Amino acid sequence: MIFDPQLKTIDCDYCYGDTRVKCSECKGSGQKECDDCEGSGYQVCHHCGGTGSGHGGHPDSASVCFACRGYGELYCDSCEGYPRSECQDCTGSGMETCPDCDGLGCFDNPDYDPEAVEGRGGDA
Ligand SMILES: [Zn+2]
Ligand SMILES: [Zn+2]
Ligand SMILES: [Zn+2]
Ligand SMILES: [Zn+2]
């Protein structure tokens, strides 16, 4: 890629000079969702397969699953019922410093040529 030699700096084409971009971890939401439960906070009870029924045996407790107490769901193991948490990468702001330009918004133009700028007026 060749840059215009008359420009001393090039706008960053990742953040377009804004210096900040949407956080790649949370996609700009500022929060992260638990992958294991897809944000629900619950997962299907693996003891009863979500039916809420017990396995039988003792007549008193046969009808209700001991693990989920008949709800068929348990709190997600990974997030313990709190599927959304503040994104650590952007501390909840949803934005992060542009990784391409380190937050400068532009780069030094490697093709910058001061003579190209000076010579500009003469030809036209
Ligand atoms: Zn940038
Ligand atoms: Zn984030
Ligand atoms: Zn979860
Ligand atoms: Zn259960």
mmCIF file of C-alpha atoms and ligand atoms in Angstrom:
data_model
loop_
_atom_site.group_PDB
_atom_site.id
_atom_site.type_symbol
_atom_site.label_atom_id
_atom_site.label_comp_id
_atom_site.label_asym_id
_atom_site.label_seq_id
_atom_site.Cartn_x
_atom_site.Cartn_y
_atom_site.Cartn_z
ATOM 1 C CA MET A 1 0.000 0.000 0.000
ATOM 2 C CA ILE A 2 1.331 3.376 -0.995
ATOM 3 C CA PHE A 3 0.279 6.511 0.817
ATOM 4 C CA ASP A 4 -0.074 10.031 -0.434
ATOM 5 C CA PRO A 5 3.409 11.570 0.032
ATOM 6 C CA GLN A 6 1.844 14.957 0.746
ATOM 7 C CA LEU A 7 0.261 13.764 3.967
ATOM 8 C CA LYS A 8 2.367 13.691 7.080
ATOM 9 C CA THR A 9 0.011 11.318 8.857
ATOM 10 C CA ILE A 10 -2.517 8.732 7.746
ATOM 11 C CA ASP A 11 -5.853 8.368 9.481
ATOM 12 C CA CYS A 12 -6.184 4.982 11.074
ATOM 13 C CA ASP A 13 -8.589 3.033 8.907
ATOM 14 C CA TYR A 14 -9.632 0.817 11.791
ATOM 15 C CA CYS A 15 -10.962 3.514 14.131
ATOM 16 C CA TYR A 16 -11.190 6.224 11.431
ATOM 17 C CA GLY A 17 -9.342 8.625 13.680
ATOM 18 C CA ASP A 18 -11.664 8.136 16.649
ATOM 19 C CA THR A 19 -8.841 6.479 18.623
ATOM 20 C CA ARG A 20 -11.339 4.108 20.191
ATOM 21 C CA VAL A 21 -13.185 1.157 18.728
ATOM 22 C CA LYS A 22 -15.890 -1.181 19.914
ATOM 23 C CA CYS A 23 -14.538 -3.651 22.381
ATOM 24 C CA SER A 24 -13.851 -6.879 20.546
ATOM 25 C CA GLU A 25 -14.595 -8.973 23.616
ATOM 26 C CA CYS A 26 -18.125 -7.708 24.275
ATOM 27 C CA LYS A 27 -18.816 -6.226 20.827
ATOM 28 C CA GLY A 28 -19.531 -2.842 22.338
ATOM 29 C CA SER A 29 -22.138 -3.878 24.872
ATOM 30 C CA GLY A 30 -19.863 -3.426 27.883
ATOM 31 C CA GLN A 31 -21.072 -6.710 29.248
ATOM 32 C CA LYS A 32 -20.111 -10.263 28.669
ATOM 33 C CA GLU A 33 -22.564 -13.074 28.444
ATOM 34 C CA CYS A 34 -21.904 -16.508 29.817
ATOM 35 C CA ASP A 35 -21.163 -18.889 26.973
ATOM 36 C CA ASP A 36 -22.280 -21.981 28.819
ATOM 37 C CA CYS A 37 -25.891 -20.931 29.331
ATOM 38 C CA GLU A 38 -26.101 -18.442 26.455
ATOM 39 C CA GLY A 39 -27.053 -15.698 28.852
ATOM 40 C CA SER A 40 -29.985 -17.390 30.555
ATOM 41 C CA GLY A 41 -28.193 -18.034 33.854
ATOM 42 C CA TYR A 42 -29.671 -21.508 33.987
ATOM 43 C CA GLN A 43 -28.902 -24.825 32.493
ATOM 44 C CA VAL A 44 -31.018 -27.925 32.145
ATOM 45 C CA CYS A 45 -30.808 -30.061 35.235
ATOM 46 C CA HIS A 46 -28.512 -32.929 34.384
ATOM 47 C CA HIS A 47 -29.977 -35.105 37.086
ATOM 48 C CA CYS A 48 -33.466 -35.240 35.642
ATOM 49 C CA GLY A 49 -32.807 -34.035 32.121
ATOM 50 C CA GLY A 50 -35.097 -31.062 32.670
ATOM 51 C CA THR A 51 -38.197 -33.025 33.575
ATOM 52 C CA GLY A 52 -38.073 -32.133 37.267
ATOM 53 C CA SER A 53 -38.943 -35.691 38.168
ATOM 54 C CA GLY A 54 -36.956 -37.890 40.467
ATOM 55 C CA HIS A 55 -35.647 -41.279 39.624
ATOM 56 C CA GLY A 56 -38.009 -43.209 41.825
ATOM 57 C CA GLY A 57 -37.049 -45.349 44.750
ATOM 58 C CA HIS A 58 -38.254 -43.685 47.920
ATOM 59 C CA PRO A 59 -41.974 -43.146 47.621
ATOM 60 C CA ASP A 60 -41.830 -39.742 49.342
ATOM 61 C CA SER A 61 -39.250 -38.133 47.089
ATOM 62 C CA ALA A 62 -39.815 -40.061 43.896
ATOM 63 C CA SER A 63 -41.760 -37.381 42.112
ATOM 64 C CA VAL A 64 -39.391 -34.471 42.547
ATOM 65 C CA CYS A 65 -35.802 -34.260 41.416
ATOM 66 C CA PHE A 66 -33.551 -33.683 44.423
ATOM 67 C CA ALA A 67 -31.139 -31.468 42.524
ATOM 68 C CA CYS A 68 -33.505 -28.947 40.967
ATOM 69 C CA ARG A 69 -36.461 -29.500 43.312
ATOM 70 C CA GLY A 70 -38.736 -30.058 40.366
ATOM 71 C CA TYR A 71 -37.838 -26.926 38.391
ATOM 72 C CA GLY A 72 -35.963 -28.866 35.743
ATOM 73 C CA GLU A 73 -33.267 -26.213 35.722
ATOM 74 C CA LEU A 74 -30.232 -25.462 37.764
ATOM 75 C CA TYR A 75 -28.137 -22.348 38.057
ATOM 76 C CA CYS A 76 -25.475 -22.423 35.426
ATOM 77 C CA ASP A 77 -22.250 -23.928 36.757
ATOM 78 C CA SER A 78 -20.105 -21.324 35.083
ATOM 79 C CA CYS A 79 -21.867 -18.128 36.082
ATOM 80 C CA GLU A 80 -23.991 -19.327 39.001
ATOM 81 C CA GLY A 81 -27.051 -17.516 37.755
ATOM 82 C CA TYR A 82 -25.325 -14.252 36.841
ATOM 83 C CA PRO A 83 -24.795 -14.638 33.104
ATOM 84 C CA ARG A 84 -23.969 -11.013 32.487
ATOM 85 C CA SER A 85 -20.910 -9.462 33.955
ATOM 86 C CA GLU A 86 -18.989 -6.332 33.269
ATOM 87 C CA CYS A 87 -16.547 -6.862 30.464
ATOM 88 C CA GLN A 88 -13.073 -6.914 31.971
ATOM 89 C CA ASP A 89 -11.420 -5.829 28.762
ATOM 90 C CA CYS A 90 -13.177 -2.483 28.560
ATOM 91 C CA THR A 91 -14.320 -2.192 32.196
ATOM 92 C CA GLY A 92 -17.902 -1.961 30.991
ATOM 93 C CA SER A 93 -17.460 0.998 28.679
ATOM 94 C CA GLY A 94 -17.948 -1.073 25.515
ATOM 95 C CA MET A 95 -15.033 0.693 23.887
ATOM 96 C CA GLU A 96 -11.370 -0.054 23.833
ATOM 97 C CA THR A 97 -8.334 1.799 22.649
ATOM 98 C CA CYS A 98 -7.801 1.143 18.976
ATOM 99 C CA PRO A 99 -5.244 -1.656 18.774
ATOM 100 C CA ASP A 100 -4.130 -0.646 15.306
ATOM 101 C CA CYS A 101 -2.942 2.849 16.114
ATOM 102 C CA ASP A 102 -2.563 2.472 19.893
ATOM 103 C CA GLY A 103 -5.185 5.171 20.387
ATOM 104 C CA LEU A 104 -3.417 7.811 18.337
ATOM 105 C CA GLY A 105 -6.050 7.865 15.592
ATOM 106 C CA CYS A 106 -3.399 8.103 12.913
ATOM 107 C CA PHE A 107 -0.053 6.786 11.824
ATOM 108 C CA ASP A 108 3.058 8.520 10.676
ATOM 109 C CA ASN A 109 2.978 8.264 6.912
ATOM 110 C CA PRO A 110 5.916 6.087 5.851
ATOM 111 C CA ASP A 111 5.755 7.582 2.369
ATOM 112 C CA TYR A 112 5.641 11.192 3.552
ATOM 113 C CA ASP A 113 7.875 13.386 1.462
ATOM 114 C CA PRO A 114 8.191 17.060 2.459
ATOM 115 C CA GLU A 115 9.403 17.920 -1.012
ATOM 116 C CA ALA A 116 6.184 16.647 -2.530
ATOM 117 C CA VAL A 117 4.319 19.191 -0.444
ATOM 118 C CA GLU A 118 6.618 22.078 -1.349
ATOM 119 C CA GLY A 119 6.615 21.309 -5.036
ATOM 120 C CA ARG A 120 2.849 21.191 -5.193
ATOM 121 C CA GLY A 121 2.107 24.840 -5.953
ATOM 122 C CA GLY A 122 4.672 25.243 -8.718
ATOM 123 C CA ASP A 123 3.268 22.777 -11.214
ATOM 124 C CA ALA A 124 -0.334 23.840 -11.091
HETATM 125 ZN ZN ZN B 1 -6.985 3.437 15.181
HETATM 126 ZN ZN ZN B 2 -15.739 -5.095 26.444
HETATM 127 ZN ZN ZN B 3 -23.927 -19.313 32.628
HETATM 128 ZN ZN ZN B 4 -33.581 -31.984 38.158
#
